[in-house]
Coordinates of C-alpha atoms in Angstrom, one line a residue:
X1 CA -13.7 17.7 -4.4
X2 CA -10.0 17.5 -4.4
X3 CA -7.1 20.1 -4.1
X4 CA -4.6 20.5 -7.1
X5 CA -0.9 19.8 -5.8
X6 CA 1.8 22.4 -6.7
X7 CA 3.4 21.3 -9.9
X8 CA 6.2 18.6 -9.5
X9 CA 10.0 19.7 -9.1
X10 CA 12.1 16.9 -9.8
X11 CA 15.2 17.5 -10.7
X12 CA 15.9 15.3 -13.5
X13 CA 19.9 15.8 -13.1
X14 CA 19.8 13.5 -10.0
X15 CA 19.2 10.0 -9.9
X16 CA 16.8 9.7 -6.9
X17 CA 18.0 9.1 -3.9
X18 CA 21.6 10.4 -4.4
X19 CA 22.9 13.7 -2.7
X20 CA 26.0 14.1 -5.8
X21 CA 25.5 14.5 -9.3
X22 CA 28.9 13.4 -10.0
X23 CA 27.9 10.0 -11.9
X24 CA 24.4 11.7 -12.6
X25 CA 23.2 10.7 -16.4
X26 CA 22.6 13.7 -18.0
X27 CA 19.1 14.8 -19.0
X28 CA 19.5 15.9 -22.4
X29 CA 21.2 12.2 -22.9
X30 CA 18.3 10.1 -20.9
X31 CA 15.2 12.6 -21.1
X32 CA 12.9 10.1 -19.7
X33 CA 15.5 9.1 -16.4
X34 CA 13.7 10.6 -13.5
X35 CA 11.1 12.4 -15.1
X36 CA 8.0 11.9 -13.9
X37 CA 6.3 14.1 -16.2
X38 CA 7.2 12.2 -19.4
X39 CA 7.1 8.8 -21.0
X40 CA 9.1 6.8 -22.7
X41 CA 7.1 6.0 -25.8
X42 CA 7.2 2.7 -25.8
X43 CA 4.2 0.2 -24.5
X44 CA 4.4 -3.8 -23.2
X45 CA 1.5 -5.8 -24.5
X46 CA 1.3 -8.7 -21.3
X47 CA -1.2 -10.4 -24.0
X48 CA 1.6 -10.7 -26.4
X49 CA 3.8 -13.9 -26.6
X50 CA 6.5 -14.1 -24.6
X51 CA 9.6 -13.2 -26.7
X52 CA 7.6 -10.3 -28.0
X53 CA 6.8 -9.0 -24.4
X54 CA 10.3 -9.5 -23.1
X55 CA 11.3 -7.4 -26.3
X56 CA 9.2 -4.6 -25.1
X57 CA 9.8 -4.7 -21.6
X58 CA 14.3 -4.3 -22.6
X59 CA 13.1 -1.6 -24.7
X60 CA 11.1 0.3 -22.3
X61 CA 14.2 -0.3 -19.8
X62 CA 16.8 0.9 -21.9
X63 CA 15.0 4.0 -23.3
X64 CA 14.6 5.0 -19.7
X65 CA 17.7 3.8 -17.9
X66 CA 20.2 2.7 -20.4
X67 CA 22.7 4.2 -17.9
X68 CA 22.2 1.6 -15.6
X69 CA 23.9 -1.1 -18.8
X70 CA 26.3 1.0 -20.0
X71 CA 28.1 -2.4 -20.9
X72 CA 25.9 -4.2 -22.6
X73 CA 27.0 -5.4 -26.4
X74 CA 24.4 -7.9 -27.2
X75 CA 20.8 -7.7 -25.8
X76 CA 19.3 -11.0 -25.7
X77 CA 22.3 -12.5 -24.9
X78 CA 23.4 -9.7 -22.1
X79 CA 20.1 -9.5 -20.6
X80 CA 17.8 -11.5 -19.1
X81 CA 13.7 -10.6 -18.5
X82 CA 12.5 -12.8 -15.5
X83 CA 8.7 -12.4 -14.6
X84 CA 7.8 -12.6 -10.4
X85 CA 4.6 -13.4 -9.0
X86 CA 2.4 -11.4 -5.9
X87 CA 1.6 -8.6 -8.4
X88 CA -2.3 -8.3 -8.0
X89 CA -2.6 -4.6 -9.8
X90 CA 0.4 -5.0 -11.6
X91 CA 2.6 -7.5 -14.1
X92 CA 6.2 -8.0 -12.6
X93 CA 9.4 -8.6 -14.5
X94 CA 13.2 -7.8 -13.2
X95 CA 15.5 -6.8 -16.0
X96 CA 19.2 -8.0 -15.2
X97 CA 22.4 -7.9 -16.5
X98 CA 23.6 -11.4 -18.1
X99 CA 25.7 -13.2 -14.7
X100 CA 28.4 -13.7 -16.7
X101 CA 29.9 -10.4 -16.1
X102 CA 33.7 -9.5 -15.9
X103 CA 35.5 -9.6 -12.8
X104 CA 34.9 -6.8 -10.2
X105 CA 31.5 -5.6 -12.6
X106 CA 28.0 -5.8 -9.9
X107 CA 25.6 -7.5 -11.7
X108 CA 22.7 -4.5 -12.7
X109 CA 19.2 -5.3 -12.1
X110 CA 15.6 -3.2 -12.3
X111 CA 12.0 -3.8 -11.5
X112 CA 10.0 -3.6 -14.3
X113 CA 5.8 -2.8 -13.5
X114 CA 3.3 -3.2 -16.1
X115 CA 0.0 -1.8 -15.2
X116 CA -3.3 -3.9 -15.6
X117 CA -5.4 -0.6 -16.1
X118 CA -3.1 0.6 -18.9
X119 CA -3.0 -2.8 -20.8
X120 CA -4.7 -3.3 -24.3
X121 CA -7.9 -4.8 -23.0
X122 CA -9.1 -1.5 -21.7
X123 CA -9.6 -0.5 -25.4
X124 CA -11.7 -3.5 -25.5
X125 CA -13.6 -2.8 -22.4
X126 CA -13.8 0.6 -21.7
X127 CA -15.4 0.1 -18.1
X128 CA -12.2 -2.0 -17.0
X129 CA -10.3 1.0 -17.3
X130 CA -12.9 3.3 -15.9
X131 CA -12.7 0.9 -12.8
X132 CA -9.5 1.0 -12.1
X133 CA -8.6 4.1 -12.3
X134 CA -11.3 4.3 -9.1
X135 CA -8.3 2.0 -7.5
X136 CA -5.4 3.5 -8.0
X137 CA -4.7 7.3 -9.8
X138 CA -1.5 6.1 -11.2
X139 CA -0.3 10.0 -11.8
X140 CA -0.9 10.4 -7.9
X141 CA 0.9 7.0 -6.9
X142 CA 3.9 8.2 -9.2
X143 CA 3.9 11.9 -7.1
X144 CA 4.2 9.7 -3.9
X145 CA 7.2 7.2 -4.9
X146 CA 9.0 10.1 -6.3
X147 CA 9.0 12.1 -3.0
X148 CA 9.3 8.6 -1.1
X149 CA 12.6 8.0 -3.1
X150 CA 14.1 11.0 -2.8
X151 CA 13.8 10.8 1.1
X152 CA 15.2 7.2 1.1
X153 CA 11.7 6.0 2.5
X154 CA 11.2 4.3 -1.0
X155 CA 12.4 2.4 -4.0
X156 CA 14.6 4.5 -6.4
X157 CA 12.4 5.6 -9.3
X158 CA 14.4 5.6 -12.6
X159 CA 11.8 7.0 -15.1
X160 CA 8.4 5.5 -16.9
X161 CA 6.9 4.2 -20.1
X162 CA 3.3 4.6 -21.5
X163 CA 2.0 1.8 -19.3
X164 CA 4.1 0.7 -16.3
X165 CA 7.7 2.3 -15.0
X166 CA 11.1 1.4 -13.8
X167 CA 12.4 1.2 -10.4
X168 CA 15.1 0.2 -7.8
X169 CA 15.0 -3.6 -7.3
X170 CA 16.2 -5.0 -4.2
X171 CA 18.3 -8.0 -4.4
X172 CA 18.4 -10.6 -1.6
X173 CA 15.1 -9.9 -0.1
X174 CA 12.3 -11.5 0.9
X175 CA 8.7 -10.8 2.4
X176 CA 8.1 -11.0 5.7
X177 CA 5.6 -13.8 6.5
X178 CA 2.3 -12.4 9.0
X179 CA 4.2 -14.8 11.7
X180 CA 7.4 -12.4 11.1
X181 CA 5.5 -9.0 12.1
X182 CA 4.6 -9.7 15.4
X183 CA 8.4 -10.5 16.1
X184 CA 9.3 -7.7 18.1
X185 CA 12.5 -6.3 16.2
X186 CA 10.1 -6.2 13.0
X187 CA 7.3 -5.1 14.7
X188 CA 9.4 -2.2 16.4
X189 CA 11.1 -1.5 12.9
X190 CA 7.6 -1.7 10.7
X191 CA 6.0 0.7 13.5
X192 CA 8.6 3.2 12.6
X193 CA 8.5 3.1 9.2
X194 CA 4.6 3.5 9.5
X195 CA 5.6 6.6 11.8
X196 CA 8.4 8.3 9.4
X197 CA 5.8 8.1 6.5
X198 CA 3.0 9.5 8.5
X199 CA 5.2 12.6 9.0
X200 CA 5.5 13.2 5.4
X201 CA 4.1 15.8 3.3
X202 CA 3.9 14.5 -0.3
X203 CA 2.5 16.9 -2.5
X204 CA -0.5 14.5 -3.7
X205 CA -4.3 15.8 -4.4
X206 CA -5.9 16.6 -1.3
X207 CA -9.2 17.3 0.0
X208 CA -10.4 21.1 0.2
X209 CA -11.9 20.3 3.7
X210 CA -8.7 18.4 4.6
X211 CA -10.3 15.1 5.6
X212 CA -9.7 11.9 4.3
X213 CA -9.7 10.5 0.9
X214 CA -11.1 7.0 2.2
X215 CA -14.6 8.1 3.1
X216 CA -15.0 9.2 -0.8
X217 CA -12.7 6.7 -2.6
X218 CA -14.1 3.7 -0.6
X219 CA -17.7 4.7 -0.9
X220 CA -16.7 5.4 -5.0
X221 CA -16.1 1.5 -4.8
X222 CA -19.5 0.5 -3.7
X223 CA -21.4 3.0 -6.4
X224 CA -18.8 0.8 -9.3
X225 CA -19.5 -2.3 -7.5
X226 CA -23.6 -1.8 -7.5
X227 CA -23.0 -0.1 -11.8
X228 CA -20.9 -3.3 -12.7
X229 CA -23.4 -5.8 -10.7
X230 CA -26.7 -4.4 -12.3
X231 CA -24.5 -4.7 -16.1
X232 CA -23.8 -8.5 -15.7
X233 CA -27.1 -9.9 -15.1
X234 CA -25.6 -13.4 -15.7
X235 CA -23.1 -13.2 -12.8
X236 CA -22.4 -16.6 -12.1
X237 CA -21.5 -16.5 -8.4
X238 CA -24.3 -17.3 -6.6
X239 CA -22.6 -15.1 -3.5
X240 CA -22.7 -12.2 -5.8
X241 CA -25.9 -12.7 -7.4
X242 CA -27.4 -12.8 -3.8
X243 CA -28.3 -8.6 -4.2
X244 CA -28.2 -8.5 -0.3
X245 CA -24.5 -9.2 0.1
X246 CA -23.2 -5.6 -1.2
X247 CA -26.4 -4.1 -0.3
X248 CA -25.8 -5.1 3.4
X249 CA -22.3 -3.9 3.1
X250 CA -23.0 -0.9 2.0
X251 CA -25.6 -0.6 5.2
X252 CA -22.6 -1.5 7.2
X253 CA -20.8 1.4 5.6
X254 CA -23.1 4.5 5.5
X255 CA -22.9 3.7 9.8
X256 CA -18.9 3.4 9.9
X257 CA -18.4 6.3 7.5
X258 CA -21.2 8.1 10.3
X259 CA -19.5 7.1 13.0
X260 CA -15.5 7.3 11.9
X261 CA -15.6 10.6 10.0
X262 CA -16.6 12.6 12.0
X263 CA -14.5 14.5 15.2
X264 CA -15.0 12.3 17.9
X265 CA -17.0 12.8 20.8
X266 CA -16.0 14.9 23.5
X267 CA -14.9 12.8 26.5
X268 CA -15.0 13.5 30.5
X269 CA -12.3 11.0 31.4
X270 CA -9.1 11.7 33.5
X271 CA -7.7 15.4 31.4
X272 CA -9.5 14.4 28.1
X273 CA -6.9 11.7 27.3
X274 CA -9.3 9.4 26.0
X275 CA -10.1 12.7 23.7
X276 CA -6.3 13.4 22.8
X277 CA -6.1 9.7 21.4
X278 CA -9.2 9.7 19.4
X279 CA -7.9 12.6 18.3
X280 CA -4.6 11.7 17.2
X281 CA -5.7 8.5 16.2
X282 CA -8.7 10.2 13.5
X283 CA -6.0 12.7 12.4
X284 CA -5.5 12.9 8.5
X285 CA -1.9 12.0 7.7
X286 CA -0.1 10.2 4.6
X287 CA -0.8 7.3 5.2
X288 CA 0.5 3.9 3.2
X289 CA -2.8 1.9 3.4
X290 CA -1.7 -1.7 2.2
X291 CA 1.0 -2.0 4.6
X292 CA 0.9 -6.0 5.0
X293 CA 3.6 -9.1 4.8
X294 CA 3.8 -8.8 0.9
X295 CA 4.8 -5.1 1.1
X296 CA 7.1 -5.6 4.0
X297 CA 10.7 -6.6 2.9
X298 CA 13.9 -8.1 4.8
X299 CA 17.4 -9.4 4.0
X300 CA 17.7 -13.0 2.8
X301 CA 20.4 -13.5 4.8
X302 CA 18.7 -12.4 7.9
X303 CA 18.8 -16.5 9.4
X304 CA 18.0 -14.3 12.7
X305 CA 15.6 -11.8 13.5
X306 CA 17.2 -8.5 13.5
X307 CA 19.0 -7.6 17.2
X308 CA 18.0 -4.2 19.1
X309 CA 21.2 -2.4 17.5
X310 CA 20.1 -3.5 13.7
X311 CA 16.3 -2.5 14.2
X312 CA 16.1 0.2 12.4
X313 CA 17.5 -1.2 9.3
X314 CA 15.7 -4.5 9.5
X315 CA 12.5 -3.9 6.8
X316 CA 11.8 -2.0 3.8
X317 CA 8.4 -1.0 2.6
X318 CA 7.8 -0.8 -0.9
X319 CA 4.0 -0.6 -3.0
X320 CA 2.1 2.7 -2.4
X321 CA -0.7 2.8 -4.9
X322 CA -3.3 2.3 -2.1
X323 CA -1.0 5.7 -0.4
X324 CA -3.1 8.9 0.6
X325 CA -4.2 11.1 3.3
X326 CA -6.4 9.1 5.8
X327 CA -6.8 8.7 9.3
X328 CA -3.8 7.4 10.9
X329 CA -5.8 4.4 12.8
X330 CA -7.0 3.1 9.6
X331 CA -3.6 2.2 8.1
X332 CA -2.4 1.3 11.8
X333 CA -5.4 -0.9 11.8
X334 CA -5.1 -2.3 8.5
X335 CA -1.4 -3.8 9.4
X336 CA -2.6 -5.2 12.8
X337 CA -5.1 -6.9 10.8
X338 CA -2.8 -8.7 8.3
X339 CA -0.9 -10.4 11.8
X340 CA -4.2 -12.6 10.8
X341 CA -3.0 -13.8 8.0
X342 CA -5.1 -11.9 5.7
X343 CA -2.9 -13.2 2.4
X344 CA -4.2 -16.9 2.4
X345 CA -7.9 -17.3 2.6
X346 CA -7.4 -18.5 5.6
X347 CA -7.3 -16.2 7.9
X348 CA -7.9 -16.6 12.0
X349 CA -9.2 -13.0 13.4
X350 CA -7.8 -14.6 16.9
X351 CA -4.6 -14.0 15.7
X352 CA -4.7 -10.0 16.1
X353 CA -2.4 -8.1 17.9
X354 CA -2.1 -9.3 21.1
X355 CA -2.2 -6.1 23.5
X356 CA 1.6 -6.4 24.5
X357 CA 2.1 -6.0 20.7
X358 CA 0.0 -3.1 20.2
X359 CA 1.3 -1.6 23.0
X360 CA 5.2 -1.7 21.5
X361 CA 3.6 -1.2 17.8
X362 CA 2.2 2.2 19.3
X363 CA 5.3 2.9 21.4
X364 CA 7.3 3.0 18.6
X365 CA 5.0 4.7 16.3
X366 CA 3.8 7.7 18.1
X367 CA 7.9 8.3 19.5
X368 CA 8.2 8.5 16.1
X369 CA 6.0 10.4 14.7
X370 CA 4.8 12.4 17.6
X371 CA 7.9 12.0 20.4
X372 CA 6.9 15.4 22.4
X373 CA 3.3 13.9 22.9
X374 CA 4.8 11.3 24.3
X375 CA 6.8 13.2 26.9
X376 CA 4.0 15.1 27.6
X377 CA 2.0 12.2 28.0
X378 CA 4.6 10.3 30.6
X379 CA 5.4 13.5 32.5
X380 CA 1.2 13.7 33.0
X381 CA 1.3 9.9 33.7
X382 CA -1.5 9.2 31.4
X383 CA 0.9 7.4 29.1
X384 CA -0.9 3.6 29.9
X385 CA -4.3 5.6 29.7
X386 CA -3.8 6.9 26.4
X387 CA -2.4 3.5 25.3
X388 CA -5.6 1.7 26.2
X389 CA -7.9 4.9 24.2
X390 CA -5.5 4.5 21.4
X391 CA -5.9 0.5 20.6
X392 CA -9.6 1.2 21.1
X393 CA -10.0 3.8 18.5
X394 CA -7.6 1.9 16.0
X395 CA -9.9 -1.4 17.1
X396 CA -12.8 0.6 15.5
X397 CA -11.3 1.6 12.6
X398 CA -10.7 -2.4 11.6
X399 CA -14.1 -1.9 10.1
X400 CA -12.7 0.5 7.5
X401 CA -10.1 -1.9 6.4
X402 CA -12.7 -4.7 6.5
X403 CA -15.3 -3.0 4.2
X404 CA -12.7 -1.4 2.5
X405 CA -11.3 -4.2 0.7
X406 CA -14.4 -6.4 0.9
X407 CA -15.6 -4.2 -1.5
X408 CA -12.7 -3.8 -3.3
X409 CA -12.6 -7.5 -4.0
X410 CA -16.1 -7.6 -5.6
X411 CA -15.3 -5.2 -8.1
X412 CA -11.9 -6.9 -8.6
X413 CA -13.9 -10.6 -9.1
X414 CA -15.6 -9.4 -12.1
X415 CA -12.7 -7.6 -13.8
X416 CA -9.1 -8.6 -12.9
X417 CA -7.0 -10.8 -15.0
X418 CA -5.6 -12.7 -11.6
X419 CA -6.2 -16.0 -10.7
X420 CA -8.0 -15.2 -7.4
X421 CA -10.6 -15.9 -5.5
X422 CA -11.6 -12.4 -4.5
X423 CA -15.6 -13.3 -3.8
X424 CA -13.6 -15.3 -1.1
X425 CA -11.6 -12.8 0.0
X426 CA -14.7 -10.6 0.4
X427 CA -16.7 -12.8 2.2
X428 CA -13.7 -13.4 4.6
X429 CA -13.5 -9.8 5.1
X430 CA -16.9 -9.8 6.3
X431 CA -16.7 -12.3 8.6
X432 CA -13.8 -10.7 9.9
X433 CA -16.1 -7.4 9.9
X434 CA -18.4 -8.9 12.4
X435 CA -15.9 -10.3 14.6
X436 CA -14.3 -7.2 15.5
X437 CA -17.7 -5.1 15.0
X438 CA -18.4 -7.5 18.2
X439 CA -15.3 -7.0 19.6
X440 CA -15.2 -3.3 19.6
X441 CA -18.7 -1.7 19.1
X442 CA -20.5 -4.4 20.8
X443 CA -23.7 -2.6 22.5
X444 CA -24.2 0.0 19.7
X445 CA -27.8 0.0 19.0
X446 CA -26.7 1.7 15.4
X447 CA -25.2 0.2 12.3
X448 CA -26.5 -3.3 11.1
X449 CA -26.0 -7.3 11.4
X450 CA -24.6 -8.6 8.3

């Protein structure tokens, strides 16, 4: 059971992110700029062929934003629609003012999303739609971004249609590769970003008992995967037609969720620090949850890696429709995993974060998100101690992530419209399970060999 948020209060006079409403568009002129609470009615059919979509997709952006191209005269010559790839839950496009603009005029771009879950083959197929909404609550993902943006932690949001919205595009960026996050001026820079947002308090649903949304949501994931599985008696992947492969994840999980969701154990080492980091490890925070290379963004121009003085502006995170309250080791634990290369199908679980890395990862995060316990901690000299609990506790939680999207991909391979080998990705995922099950439970007579 969930708690109701308080109801939004956006103020639809400011663009988000701005402090002045000098250059503000008026609401009464752009109802549906920053308004989270209402739609342009307008809706882009992917399906459709491609003049048709890009039609749909200018409308939606000038019903909602026709502020930002003020100076457009004729459309399809003006504007250009230009699709990206990387969207696995969405469709893409960036909206752009024609090049050819007069002197001293900045050339006006927006990112233009398209949901799957909203698209015309949910009519068709109810249960498509029922599955993803298991994914990602797209009213809850919209709360987040629109507190995000307002705190500068976040894309700008400019306003949405009936299936997809509108938002800040970046120009001149580019994803950090899994190579790039273990360089220490990202890794210090990602670690504080991961800090700043754990500090937030977004007005999303929460639970009543105040734990985590992942113990529910992930275990919602297995009862669709096991519905949707015993509905397609013809699956045609022998891996997924093999009952035992979710059956024995879903042993793995009923022991992880056992083990990870409750308070941990109380501890006799030196002052109970090994009990303050399990602690502050297992508390529930807002967490991103898909914080990996894709979601990660730097400057183009960055030839270098950022210097010391730059750090702090050297990434942007963008993409929370995995974002919640969880555990802070399981989103911590999640981004370790992707130094692995998680992206590729090809991923090498020797790759994870080398201790030195954790160790200025979790430097960085908890002086940023918890500086007096670190003082507290150094004063006590039980800093290095605490260190050591801490990338134990967030080694456990790797089993979260693992089984977590494992499952998620098995759902995914019988409904998503992207070219992808997710039975792949699962069964990678579970190799990468038993590897760090191994690595950091080894000697537990509970949970299960997969």
């Amino acid at each position: 059971s969930t708690m109701e948020p308080p109801p939004l209060s956006f103020d639809s006079s400011k663009s988000v992110g701005e402090s002045t409403s000098s250059d503000t568009p008026s609401p009464s002129l752009f109802p549906f700029r920053t308004n989270p609470q209402l739609s342009a009615p307008i809706r882009v059919n992917c399906q459709a062929s491609t003049k048709i979509r890009d039609q749909q997709i200018l409308k939606a952006a000038l019903l909602v934003c026709p502020d930002v191209f003020p100076t457009v005269k004729n459309q399809e010559e003006d504007i250009t629609v230009t699709p990206l790839t990387g969207g696995l839950s969405n469709m893409l496009f960036v909206v752009s003012s024609s090049s050819k603009q007069e002197e001293g005029q900045e050339r006006k771009q927006v990112l233009v999303r398209v949901h799957f879950d909203d698209d015309e083959n949910d009519k068709k197929d109810p249960s498509s739609a029922a599955h993803s909404a298991l994914f990602v609550d797209r009213e809850q993902e919209l709360i987040a971004l629109c507190h995000l943006s307002q705190k500068g932690l976040a894309p700008k949001f400019y306003g949405c249609f009936e299936n997809g919205r509108i938002e800040e595009f970046y120009p001149n960026v580019q994803p950090l590769s899994c190579a790039e996050m273990k360089l220490e001026p990202y890794l210090r820079s990602i670690a504080k970003s991961m800090g700043r947002l754990h500090c937030e308090d977004v007005p999303m649903k929460r639970q009543i008992d105040g734990g985590a949304e992942c113990w529910n949501k992930i275990s919602d994931w297995f009862d669709i995967a096991k519905k949707m599985l015993q509905k397609k008696k013809d699956v045609c992947d022998a891996i997924l037609a093999d009952s035992n492969f979710v059956d024995n994840m879903l042993t793995e999980w009923t022991w992880v969720k056992k083990e990870l969701e409750s308070a941990p154990k109380p501890s006799m080492e030196p002052v109970g620090i090994k009990s303050t980091a399990a602690e502050f490890a297992r508390e529930v925070v807002f967490t991103h949850m898909d914080l990996q290379s894709l979601n990660i963004l730097k400057n183009e121009d960055s030839s270098n890696t950022p210097t010391d003085q730059n750090t702090e502006e050297a990434v942007r995170v963008i993409d929370f429709e995995y974002a919640g309250y969880n555990p802070r080791a399981v989103d911590i634990a999640n981004t370790f995993m992707e130094f692995c290369d998680m992206n590729n199908l090809k991923a090498d679980y020797t790759e994870y974060a080398s201790i030195h890395e954790q160790n200025t990862f979790l430097t960085h995060y908890v002086m940023t998100a918890d500086p007096s316990l670190v003082e507290s901690l150094k004063n006590e000299q039980n800093w290095e101690t605490f260190l050591h609990s801490l990338r134990e506790e967030v080694g456990k939680h790797t089993l979260v992530s693992h089984l977590g999207w494992a499952v998620w991909a098995v759902v995914q391979s019988m409904v998503s419209p992207i070219d992808f080998d997710f039975v792949a990705y699962a069964v990678q995922r579970m190799e990468g399970y038993r590897y760090f099950k191994e690595r950091y439970w080894k000697g537990c007579a509970n949970g299960q060999s997969t």
